[in-house]
Amino acid sequence: MNYISVTLLACILPLAYAGKVLVFPVDGSHWVNMKILIEELHTRGHNVTVLRASNSWHIKETSPFYISITVYDDGGIEALVDTFTRQILVNRREKLSFWAHLMLISKSGKAIEEMHQNQLAMMGEIFENKTLMDLILDAKYDLVLTDPAFGSGVFLAHRLGLPLVLNARWTMHGEAHFEIAPSPLSYVPIPGMELTDKMTFGQRVLNVMGYIFQHIHKARFVYPHYHSFCTKYFGDEIQYVSLLQNADIWLMRNDFIFEFPRPTMPNIVYMGAFQCKPAKPLPGDLQEFVQNSQEHGLIVMSLGTLFRYLPQDITEEIAAAFAKLPQKVIWRHTGPRPANIGNNTLLVDWLPQNDLLGHPHTKVFITHGGTNGIQEAIYHGVPILGLPLVFDQPDNLSRMKVKGTAKIVDVAELDRTSFSQALEEVLYNTSYRQNMGRLSRLHHDQPMKPLDRAVFWIEFVMRNGGAPHLRTQSFRMSWIAYHSLDVIFTLLIISAMFCFLIYLLIRYLCLKIVFKKKIKSD
Ligand SMILES: *[C@@H]1O[C@H](CO)[C@@H](O)[C@H](O)[C@H]1NC(C)=O
Ligand SMILES: *[C@@H]1O[C@H](CO)[C@@H](O)[C@H](O)[C@H]1NC(C)=O
Ligand SMILES: *[C@@H]1O[C@H](CO)[C@@H](O)[C@H](O)[C@H]1NC(C)=O
Ligand SMILES: *[C@@H]1O[C@H](CO)[C@@H](O)[C@H](O)[C@H]1NC(C)=O
Ligand SMILES: *[C@@H]1O[C@H](CO)[C@@H](O)[C@H](O)[C@H]1NC(C)=O
């Protein structure tokens, strides 16, 4: 009897908490992180449904972790990201003229604009398909989980009237904090400029100018499309930005180990390094290679898949620098094999990055600063040699450099001497390892694992039907009210009037005295 009730309880308990989550992800590298959250939600007994495009790049139709609803073509993000990446890489390598640089920014702006347009077009088709909308409504989801790098998931949550949880680092406008938290430009650097929280006057000017430039860029390429979508489906009264700011919880893929200290908000939950796990044993062939590195240690290099675009002369310079070292090197390399590869270097198509970084022999991680790389290096306390290429990678790595945990090599100026010099500095100057070790200890010294924290807050939103008590009222306010300009103006007028009254009074009194004196003297 007892046994039965215990098993019954065990069956009922997970069910009691089981919720239904509708996920509208962003394809490409952002999906890597979303998938980790989905797997964890699934493991805890929640039902996850993913809306995916029919021509999706990385999001599979079938998975043991989620059910998918395949919808319309999203215009193909892959090709756009590809051209975009190539263009920026060309720029980084070939020090373009100022004019060519502007042309490039405008061109990449167009690629981004096209992605936003395609995403919105897809959401429009979803909204207009009544069968599909009824299907989604009937499923009675508890919340929408989306990545706000494209804003259409935010519209979906509003249309369905569901609580919204964001898995964010970027919104369609820029860094997510700038959307909801006060962000004084005097000590909060805008990402992309490689600035820190200690800025000189000149850097603060740059920071403000960068901010204005980003605004103009967004006003040209992003705002109009979201604005017209919002007007079309929700009417004139609703501003799409306030829909975004209205989100219940912002799960941020960073934290203050990585980020400079800055103001935050009650509904921001930091889950930096949520994807990191303790290292598992290595597969057999790698294990043997790594074991042989006992004496001098191991170097792990992974530049993701982007590196196949880089010219062969660079990979040969790198290979030559490696060949001179006593350390063993594991290099994830998908392009053509460099001819001069040393016999201490193992080329692989894929490597278990987390497990290698967690291996005690690993001395240095050479990375482009791509998704997860920096976080995994912090988690395992491995210093970094950075070769930033595109997107937010230069900025991410510059943060590590400021903290004394990384050295950065510019791809445009890379040759075997500069590369070996930088590499040897990170290998033999112990300050890099010490600083990274400190970050790693700080990261591990927290009451709850980041992934558990993220899932707790998703479940919190399911249990309580949202988290409006954590939302500040700023999203309802006009720009004027937010900055109290109306109040300042009113107070100024009142004090001006008061001063004027005093002036009149004094004038009146003076005149009276003069007048009296005149009468007396007369
Ligand atoms: C979760 O999804 C599975 C598969 O579609 C379904 O069989 C099950 O009933 C769902 N559970 C809940 C609680 O909705
Ligand atoms: C609407 O959605 C349903 C369900 O996904 C799909 O079967 C149907 O083809 C769609 N209708 C149109 C007009 O695309
Ligand atoms: C390669 O390894 C062998 C021993 O295994 C060694 O004798 C040889 O000098 C190495 N070659 C180079 C180029 O380091
Ligand atoms: C930069 O760092 C943030 C925060 O750790 C991370 O979410 C993002 O994926 C990184 N960017 C790239 C290109 O890896
Ligand atoms: C190691 O690097 C740090 C920071 O770059 C520097 O201040 C220090 O002088 C270096 N130490 C040696 C022995 O080169």
Tab-separated table of C-alpha atoms in Angstrom, residues 97-482:
chain	number	residue	atom	x	y	z
A	97	SER	CA	39.547	52.797	-46.377
A	98	PHE	CA	37.064	54.795	-44.352
A	99	TRP	CA	34.691	55.067	-47.293
A	100	ALA	CA	34.865	51.357	-48.082
A	101	HIS	CA	34.217	50.715	-44.405
A	102	LEU	CA	31.038	52.807	-44.467
A	103	MET	CA	29.865	51.002	-47.593
A	104	LEU	CA	30.438	47.711	-45.816
A	105	ILE	CA	28.452	48.779	-42.774
A	106	SER	CA	25.602	49.836	-44.990
A	107	LYS	CA	25.782	46.543	-46.902
A	108	SER	CA	25.769	44.447	-43.734
A	109	GLY	CA	22.921	46.629	-42.473
A	110	LYS	CA	20.970	45.539	-45.549
A	111	ALA	CA	21.652	41.867	-44.811
A	112	ILE	CA	20.410	42.349	-41.246
A	113	GLU	CA	17.376	44.243	-42.489
A	114	GLU	CA	16.540	41.392	-44.828
A	115	MET	CA	16.714	38.891	-41.967
A	116	HIS	CA	14.323	40.994	-39.875
A	117	GLN	CA	11.943	41.356	-42.813
A	118	ASN	CA	11.965	37.619	-43.486
A	119	GLN	CA	11.279	36.811	-39.854
A	120	LEU	CA	8.387	39.229	-39.735
A	121	ALA	CA	6.969	37.905	-42.989
A	122	MET	CA	7.019	34.418	-41.497
A	123	MET	CA	5.255	35.614	-38.336
A	124	GLY	CA	2.680	37.393	-40.518
A	125	GLU	CA	1.919	34.113	-42.285
A	126	ILE	CA	1.543	32.369	-38.950
A	127	PHE	CA	-0.854	35.057	-37.685
A	128	GLU	CA	-2.933	34.831	-40.831
A	129	ASN	CA	-3.266	31.052	-40.817
A	130	LYS	CA	-6.334	30.546	-38.684
A	131	THR	CA	-5.983	26.762	-38.532
A	132	LEU	CA	-2.477	27.085	-37.205
A	133	MET	CA	-3.312	29.814	-34.706
A	134	ASP	CA	-6.255	27.770	-33.400
A	135	LEU	CA	-3.989	24.758	-33.093
A	136	ILE	CA	-1.531	26.773	-31.008
A	137	LEU	CA	-4.269	28.382	-28.906
A	138	ASP	CA	-5.935	25.034	-28.239
A	139	ALA	CA	-2.689	23.576	-26.955
A	140	LYS	CA	-2.955	26.009	-24.004
A	141	TYR	CA	0.721	26.798	-23.533
A	142	ASP	CA	1.893	28.282	-20.254
A	143	LEU	CA	4.446	30.614	-21.713
A	144	VAL	CA	6.430	31.636	-24.761
A	145	LEU	CA	10.209	31.315	-24.616
A	146	THR	CA	12.033	33.238	-27.307
A	147	ASP	CA	15.319	34.850	-28.252
A	148	PRO	CA	14.713	38.543	-28.916
A	149	ALA	CA	17.523	38.897	-31.470
A	150	PHE	CA	14.538	38.923	-33.822
A	151	GLY	CA	11.439	40.451	-32.337
A	152	SER	CA	8.741	38.276	-33.875
A	153	GLY	CA	8.547	35.853	-30.920
A	154	VAL	CA	7.580	38.820	-28.761
A	155	PHE	CA	4.646	39.522	-31.082
A	156	LEU	CA	3.597	35.882	-30.922
A	157	ALA	CA	3.431	35.982	-27.108
A	158	HIS	CA	1.336	39.131	-27.239
A	159	ARG	CA	-1.007	37.686	-29.841
A	160	LEU	CA	-1.514	34.533	-27.764
A	161	GLY	CA	-1.804	36.523	-24.534
A	162	LEU	CA	0.888	34.407	-22.865
A	163	PRO	CA	3.653	35.260	-20.381
A	164	LEU	CA	6.968	35.842	-22.073
A	165	VAL	CA	10.443	34.674	-21.053
A	166	LEU	CA	13.417	35.877	-23.062
A	167	ASN	CA	16.694	34.024	-23.538
A	168	ALA	CA	18.728	37.087	-24.353
A	169	ARG	CA	21.985	38.751	-24.860
A	170	TRP	CA	20.924	40.780	-27.909
A	171	THR	CA	17.604	42.237	-28.876
A	172	MET	CA	16.776	43.393	-32.372
A	173	HIS	CA	18.244	46.749	-31.299
A	174	GLY	CA	21.442	45.876	-29.473
A	175	GLU	CA	22.604	44.654	-26.091
A	176	ALA	CA	19.572	43.614	-24.062
A	177	HIS	CA	20.309	45.616	-20.895
A	178	PHE	CA	20.035	48.838	-22.867
A	179	GLU	CA	16.394	47.982	-23.531
A	180	ILE	CA	15.223	47.938	-19.932
A	181	ALA	CA	17.917	48.895	-17.413
A	182	PRO	CA	19.318	52.392	-16.903
A	183	SER	CA	22.563	52.470	-18.873
A	184	PRO	CA	24.617	55.600	-18.172
A	185	LEU	CA	27.005	55.958	-21.078
A	186	SER	CA	29.633	57.394	-18.749
A	187	TYR	CA	30.559	53.958	-17.418
A	188	VAL	CA	28.529	51.432	-19.399
A	189	PRO	CA	30.378	50.794	-22.670
A	190	ILE	CA	28.223	49.942	-25.649
A	191	PRO	CA	29.288	46.545	-27.004
A	192	GLY	CA	31.198	46.547	-30.253
A	193	MET	CA	33.576	49.397	-29.450
A	194	GLU	CA	35.935	47.340	-27.256
A	195	LEU	CA	35.703	49.926	-24.480
A	196	THR	CA	35.757	49.267	-20.730
A	197	ASP	CA	33.993	50.734	-17.709
A	198	LYS	CA	36.942	53.035	-17.080
A	199	MET	CA	36.807	55.480	-19.956
A	200	THR	CA	38.839	58.578	-20.641
A	201	PHE	CA	37.076	61.694	-21.912
A	202	GLY	CA	37.907	60.734	-25.500
A	203	GLN	CA	36.526	57.206	-25.003
A	204	ARG	CA	33.347	58.558	-23.476
A	205	VAL	CA	32.888	60.745	-26.548
A	206	LEU	CA	33.359	57.636	-28.687
A	207	ASN	CA	30.902	55.710	-26.545
A	208	VAL	CA	28.193	58.352	-26.946
A	209	MET	CA	28.857	58.680	-30.658
A	210	GLY	CA	28.723	54.913	-31.083
A	211	TYR	CA	25.407	54.877	-29.238
A	212	ILE	CA	23.975	57.577	-31.511
A	213	PHE	CA	25.301	55.817	-34.591
A	214	GLN	CA	23.685	52.536	-33.518
A	215	HIS	CA	20.416	54.353	-33.039
A	216	ILE	CA	20.519	55.847	-36.506
A	217	HIS	CA	21.437	52.458	-37.937
A	218	LYS	CA	18.458	50.808	-36.214
A	219	ALA	CA	16.122	53.628	-37.105
A	220	ARG	CA	17.050	53.073	-40.730
A	221	PHE	CA	17.099	49.258	-40.900
A	222	VAL	CA	15.041	47.859	-38.028
A	223	TYR	CA	12.402	50.153	-36.481
A	224	PRO	CA	10.252	50.733	-39.582
A	225	HIS	CA	9.602	47.032	-40.161
A	226	TYR	CA	8.653	46.236	-36.573
A	227	HIS	CA	6.599	49.382	-36.325
A	228	SER	CA	4.538	48.611	-39.401
A	229	PHE	CA	4.066	44.970	-38.364
A	230	CYS	CA	2.846	46.089	-34.967
A	231	THR	CA	0.486	48.670	-36.438
A	232	LYS	CA	-0.890	46.123	-38.886
A	233	TYR	CA	-1.712	43.451	-36.304
A	234	PHE	CA	-2.172	45.322	-33.031
A	235	GLY	CA	-3.235	48.816	-34.006
A	236	ASP	CA	-1.755	52.243	-33.463
A	237	GLU	CA	-1.882	52.416	-29.679
A	238	ILE	CA	0.716	49.697	-29.080
A	239	GLN	CA	4.414	50.448	-29.409
A	240	TYR	CA	6.384	47.347	-30.263
A	241	VAL	CA	9.192	48.403	-27.935
A	242	SER	CA	6.813	48.339	-24.981
A	243	LEU	CA	5.794	44.782	-25.927
A	244	LEU	CA	9.451	43.827	-25.671
A	245	GLN	CA	9.923	45.691	-22.398
A	246	ASN	CA	6.793	44.011	-21.097
A	247	ALA	CA	8.515	40.588	-21.022
A	248	ASP	CA	8.206	38.807	-17.685
A	249	ILE	CA	11.735	37.491	-17.259
A	250	TRP	CA	14.949	38.249	-19.096
A	251	LEU	CA	17.322	35.282	-18.835
A	252	MET	CA	20.664	36.840	-19.691
A	253	ARG	CA	23.406	34.693	-21.173
A	254	ASN	CA	26.059	36.631	-19.295
A	255	ASP	CA	26.962	37.643	-15.762
A	256	PHE	CA	29.261	39.948	-13.842
A	257	ILE	CA	32.188	37.569	-14.078
A	258	PHE	CA	32.180	38.482	-17.741
A	259	GLU	CA	30.389	41.836	-17.837
A	260	PHE	CA	31.448	45.154	-16.289
A	261	PRO	CA	29.297	46.072	-13.261
A	262	ARG	CA	26.250	48.101	-14.346
A	263	PRO	CA	22.671	48.820	-13.197
A	264	THR	CA	20.269	45.949	-13.656
A	265	MET	CA	16.563	45.177	-13.079
A	266	PRO	CA	14.543	42.884	-10.778
A	267	ASN	CA	13.361	40.732	-13.710
A	268	ILE	CA	16.821	40.134	-15.159
A	269	VAL	CA	18.164	36.692	-14.269
A	270	TYR	CA	21.828	36.047	-15.032
A	271	MET	CA	22.631	32.589	-16.325
A	272	GLY	CA	26.148	33.119	-17.722
A	273	ALA	CA	27.997	29.854	-18.357
A	274	PHE	CA	24.737	27.887	-17.994
A	275	GLN	CA	25.927	25.636	-20.817
A	276	CYS	CA	29.095	24.545	-18.989
A	277	LYS	CA	29.478	21.109	-17.425
A	278	PRO	CA	32.264	19.265	-15.616
A	279	ALA	CA	34.615	17.529	-18.052
A	280	LYS	CA	33.910	13.920	-19.039
A	281	PRO	CA	36.673	11.424	-19.913
A	282	LEU	CA	38.029	11.867	-23.444
A	283	PRO	CA	37.386	9.374	-26.247
A	284	GLY	CA	40.155	6.778	-26.686
A	285	ASP	CA	42.290	8.248	-29.495
A	286	LEU	CA	42.321	11.734	-28.017
A	287	GLN	CA	42.977	10.376	-24.552
A	288	GLU	CA	46.202	8.752	-25.761
A	289	PHE	CA	47.409	11.917	-27.497
A	290	VAL	CA	46.584	14.050	-24.463
A	291	GLN	CA	48.273	11.611	-22.087
A	292	ASN	CA	51.548	12.101	-24.009
A	293	SER	CA	51.439	15.819	-23.302
A	294	GLN	CA	52.194	15.256	-19.644
A	295	GLU	CA	55.555	16.990	-19.695
A	296	HIS	CA	54.854	20.281	-21.485
A	297	GLY	CA	51.110	20.460	-21.555
A	298	LEU	CA	48.448	20.792	-24.204
A	299	ILE	CA	47.175	23.607	-26.408
A	300	VAL	CA	43.603	23.447	-27.671
A	301	MET	CA	42.604	25.480	-30.686
A	302	SER	CA	39.136	25.846	-32.158
A	303	LEU	CA	38.003	28.641	-34.426
A	304	GLY	CA	34.621	27.148	-35.111
A	305	THR	CA	33.455	26.640	-38.628
A	306	LEU	CA	34.146	30.206	-39.720
A	307	PHE	CA	37.830	29.609	-40.141
A	308	ARG	CA	37.320	27.756	-43.390
A	309	TYR	CA	36.900	31.194	-44.952
A	310	LEU	CA	40.364	32.342	-43.964
A	311	PRO	CA	43.136	32.106	-46.531
A	312	GLN	CA	45.628	29.278	-46.410
A	313	ASP	CA	48.664	31.494	-45.797
A	314	ILE	CA	47.314	32.300	-42.325
A	315	THR	CA	46.734	28.673	-41.395
A	316	GLU	CA	50.282	27.898	-42.554
A	317	GLU	CA	51.737	30.612	-40.350
A	318	ILE	CA	49.840	29.170	-37.415
A	319	ALA	CA	50.945	25.624	-38.208
A	320	ALA	CA	54.582	26.771	-38.403
A	321	ALA	CA	54.325	28.479	-35.017
A	322	PHE	CA	52.869	25.320	-33.470
A	323	ALA	CA	55.541	23.074	-34.968
A	324	LYS	CA	58.253	24.877	-32.986
A	325	LEU	CA	56.616	24.287	-29.620
A	326	PRO	CA	57.336	21.441	-27.191
A	327	GLN	CA	53.627	21.319	-26.253
A	328	LYS	CA	51.082	19.076	-27.928
A	329	VAL	CA	48.399	20.825	-29.961
A	330	ILE	CA	44.862	19.740	-30.785
A	331	TRP	CA	43.479	21.895	-33.548
A	332	ARG	CA	39.941	21.794	-34.814
A	333	HIS	CA	40.367	22.625	-38.442
A	334	THR	CA	37.884	22.019	-41.245
A	335	GLY	CA	39.622	23.757	-44.138
A	336	PRO	CA	42.429	22.355	-46.324
A	337	ARG	CA	45.275	20.784	-44.357
A	338	PRO	CA	48.301	23.114	-43.990
A	339	ALA	CA	51.349	21.506	-45.650
A	340	ASN	CA	53.817	22.402	-42.902
A	341	ILE	CA	51.967	20.854	-39.999
A	342	GLY	CA	54.282	19.771	-37.159
A	343	ASN	CA	54.184	16.291	-35.649
A	344	ASN	CA	53.111	17.663	-32.276
A	345	THR	CA	49.872	18.881	-33.869
A	346	LEU	CA	46.729	16.820	-34.235
A	347	LEU	CA	44.137	18.101	-36.712
A	348	VAL	CA	40.554	17.116	-35.983
A	349	ASP	CA	37.185	17.885	-37.576
A	350	TRP	CA	35.493	18.145	-34.261
A	351	LEU	CA	36.646	18.163	-30.654
A	352	PRO	CA	34.946	17.706	-27.274
A	353	GLN	CA	35.791	21.290	-26.323
A	354	ASN	CA	34.393	21.236	-22.808
A	355	ASP	CA	36.126	17.964	-21.908
A	356	LEU	CA	39.456	19.113	-23.345
A	357	LEU	CA	39.314	22.445	-21.527
A	358	GLY	CA	38.568	20.592	-18.322
A	359	HIS	CA	41.624	18.362	-18.757
A	360	PRO	CA	44.419	19.196	-16.287
A	361	HIS	CA	47.093	19.216	-19.047
A	362	THR	CA	45.425	22.009	-21.006
A	363	LYS	CA	47.506	25.187	-20.771
A	364	VAL	CA	46.008	27.559	-23.347
A	365	PHE	CA	42.812	27.779	-25.347
A	366	ILE	CA	43.085	29.467	-28.735
A	367	THR	CA	39.644	30.662	-29.751
A	368	HIS	CA	37.824	33.159	-31.946
A	369	GLY	CA	35.580	33.953	-28.958
A	370	GLY	CA	32.578	32.143	-30.417
A	371	THR	CA	29.493	30.948	-28.618
A	372	ASN	CA	30.403	29.041	-25.461
A	373	GLY	CA	34.181	29.156	-25.930
A	374	ILE	CA	34.892	32.000	-23.536
A	375	GLN	CA	32.392	30.773	-20.972
A	376	GLU	CA	33.865	27.273	-21.008
A	377	ALA	CA	37.362	28.685	-20.628
A	378	ILE	CA	36.248	30.700	-17.584
A	379	TYR	CA	34.475	27.683	-16.132
A	380	HIS	CA	37.618	25.549	-16.378
A	381	GLY	CA	40.067	28.382	-15.664
A	382	VAL	CA	42.045	28.096	-18.921
A	383	PRO	CA	43.700	31.313	-20.217
A	384	ILE	CA	42.867	32.431	-23.748
A	385	LEU	CA	44.711	33.438	-26.859
A	386	GLY	CA	42.047	35.212	-28.899
A	387	LEU	CA	41.742	35.482	-32.670
A	388	PRO	CA	38.478	37.420	-32.920
A	389	LEU	CA	36.805	37.407	-36.321
A	390	VAL	CA	33.247	38.728	-36.481
A	391	PHE	CA	30.072	39.769	-34.620
A	392	ASP	CA	30.556	40.345	-30.892
A	393	GLN	CA	33.700	38.213	-30.714
A	394	PRO	CA	36.218	41.123	-30.654
A	395	ASP	CA	34.253	42.778	-27.886
A	396	ASN	CA	33.871	39.571	-25.890
A	397	LEU	CA	37.593	38.898	-26.089
A	398	SER	CA	38.501	42.470	-25.230
A	399	ARG	CA	36.630	42.006	-21.955
A	400	MET	CA	38.799	39.007	-21.193
A	401	LYS	CA	41.912	40.985	-22.103
A	402	VAL	CA	41.008	43.790	-19.680
A	403	LYS	CA	40.668	41.209	-16.916
A	404	GLY	CA	44.170	39.942	-17.711
A	405	THR	CA	42.974	36.506	-18.778
A	406	ALA	CA	43.552	36.705	-22.524
A	407	LYS	CA	45.898	37.980	-25.155
A	408	ILE	CA	44.524	39.011	-28.526
A	409	VAL	CA	46.129	38.614	-31.941
A	410	ASP	CA	44.795	40.592	-34.877
A	411	VAL	CA	44.125	38.285	-37.816
A	412	ALA	CA	45.105	41.079	-40.193
A	413	GLU	CA	48.630	41.210	-38.815
A	414	LEU	CA	49.162	37.586	-37.919
A	415	ASP	CA	52.435	35.883	-38.877
A	416	ARG	CA	54.417	33.058	-37.303
A	417	THR	CA	56.574	35.347	-35.127
A	418	SER	CA	53.780	37.495	-33.698
A	419	PHE	CA	51.638	34.423	-33.165
A	420	SER	CA	54.376	32.493	-31.328
A	421	GLN	CA	55.253	35.510	-29.219
A	422	ALA	CA	51.668	35.951	-28.090
A	423	LEU	CA	51.242	32.234	-27.516
A	424	GLU	CA	54.420	31.954	-25.472
A	425	GLU	CA	53.399	34.878	-23.352
A	426	VAL	CA	50.119	33.217	-22.419
A	427	LEU	CA	51.911	29.880	-21.893
A	428	TYR	CA	54.752	31.088	-19.720
A	429	ASN	CA	53.541	34.266	-17.983
A	430	THR	CA	51.640	32.855	-15.033
A	431	SER	CA	49.531	36.000	-14.519
A	432	TYR	CA	47.064	34.897	-17.251
A	433	ARG	CA	46.424	31.574	-15.594
A	434	GLN	CA	46.125	33.135	-12.138
A	435	ASN	CA	43.619	35.734	-13.314
A	436	MET	CA	41.555	33.122	-15.129
A	437	GLY	CA	41.708	30.888	-12.063
A	438	ARG	CA	40.275	33.723	-9.995
A	439	LEU	CA	37.398	34.248	-12.448
A	440	SER	CA	36.756	30.526	-12.420
A	441	ARG	CA	36.615	30.396	-8.603
A	442	LEU	CA	34.256	33.379	-8.569
A	443	HIS	CA	32.054	31.660	-11.108
A	444	HIS	CA	31.828	28.446	-9.094
A	445	ASP	CA	31.195	30.295	-5.838
A	446	GLN	CA	27.441	30.854	-6.186
A	447	PRO	CA	24.449	29.348	-4.405
A	448	MET	CA	22.768	27.817	-7.446
A	449	LYS	CA	23.959	26.557	-10.822
A	450	PRO	CA	23.085	29.034	-13.588
A	451	LEU	CA	21.041	26.456	-15.512
A	452	ASP	CA	19.029	25.594	-12.386
A	453	ARG	CA	18.430	29.279	-11.816
A	454	ALA	CA	17.209	29.740	-15.388
A	455	VAL	CA	14.837	26.781	-15.164
A	456	PHE	CA	13.614	27.888	-11.743
A	457	TRP	CA	12.522	31.228	-13.186
A	458	ILE	CA	10.863	29.629	-16.204
A	459	GLU	CA	8.910	27.380	-13.817
A	460	PHE	CA	8.187	30.381	-11.615
A	461	VAL	CA	6.536	32.116	-14.560
A	462	MET	CA	4.496	28.961	-15.301
A	463	ARG	CA	3.355	28.562	-11.705
A	464	ASN	CA	2.421	32.196	-11.248
A	465	GLY	CA	1.207	33.049	-14.714
A	466	GLY	CA	3.916	35.647	-15.240
A	467	ALA	CA	6.043	37.885	-13.062
A	468	PRO	CA	4.538	41.361	-13.382
A	469	HIS	CA	5.537	42.236	-9.827
A	470	LEU	CA	9.169	42.317	-10.969
A	471	ARG	CA	8.539	44.641	-13.889
A	472	THR	CA	9.296	48.310	-13.444
A	473	GLN	CA	6.816	50.796	-14.792
A	474	SER	CA	9.363	52.353	-17.130
A	475	PHE	CA	7.911	50.573	-20.130
A	476	ARG	CA	4.635	52.469	-19.786
A	477	MET	CA	6.309	55.833	-19.676
A	478	SER	CA	7.013	58.324	-22.368
A	479	TRP	CA	10.567	59.448	-22.866
A	480	ILE	CA	9.707	62.793	-21.252
A	481	ALA	CA	8.164	61.282	-18.141
A	482	TYR	CA	10.939	58.687	-17.827
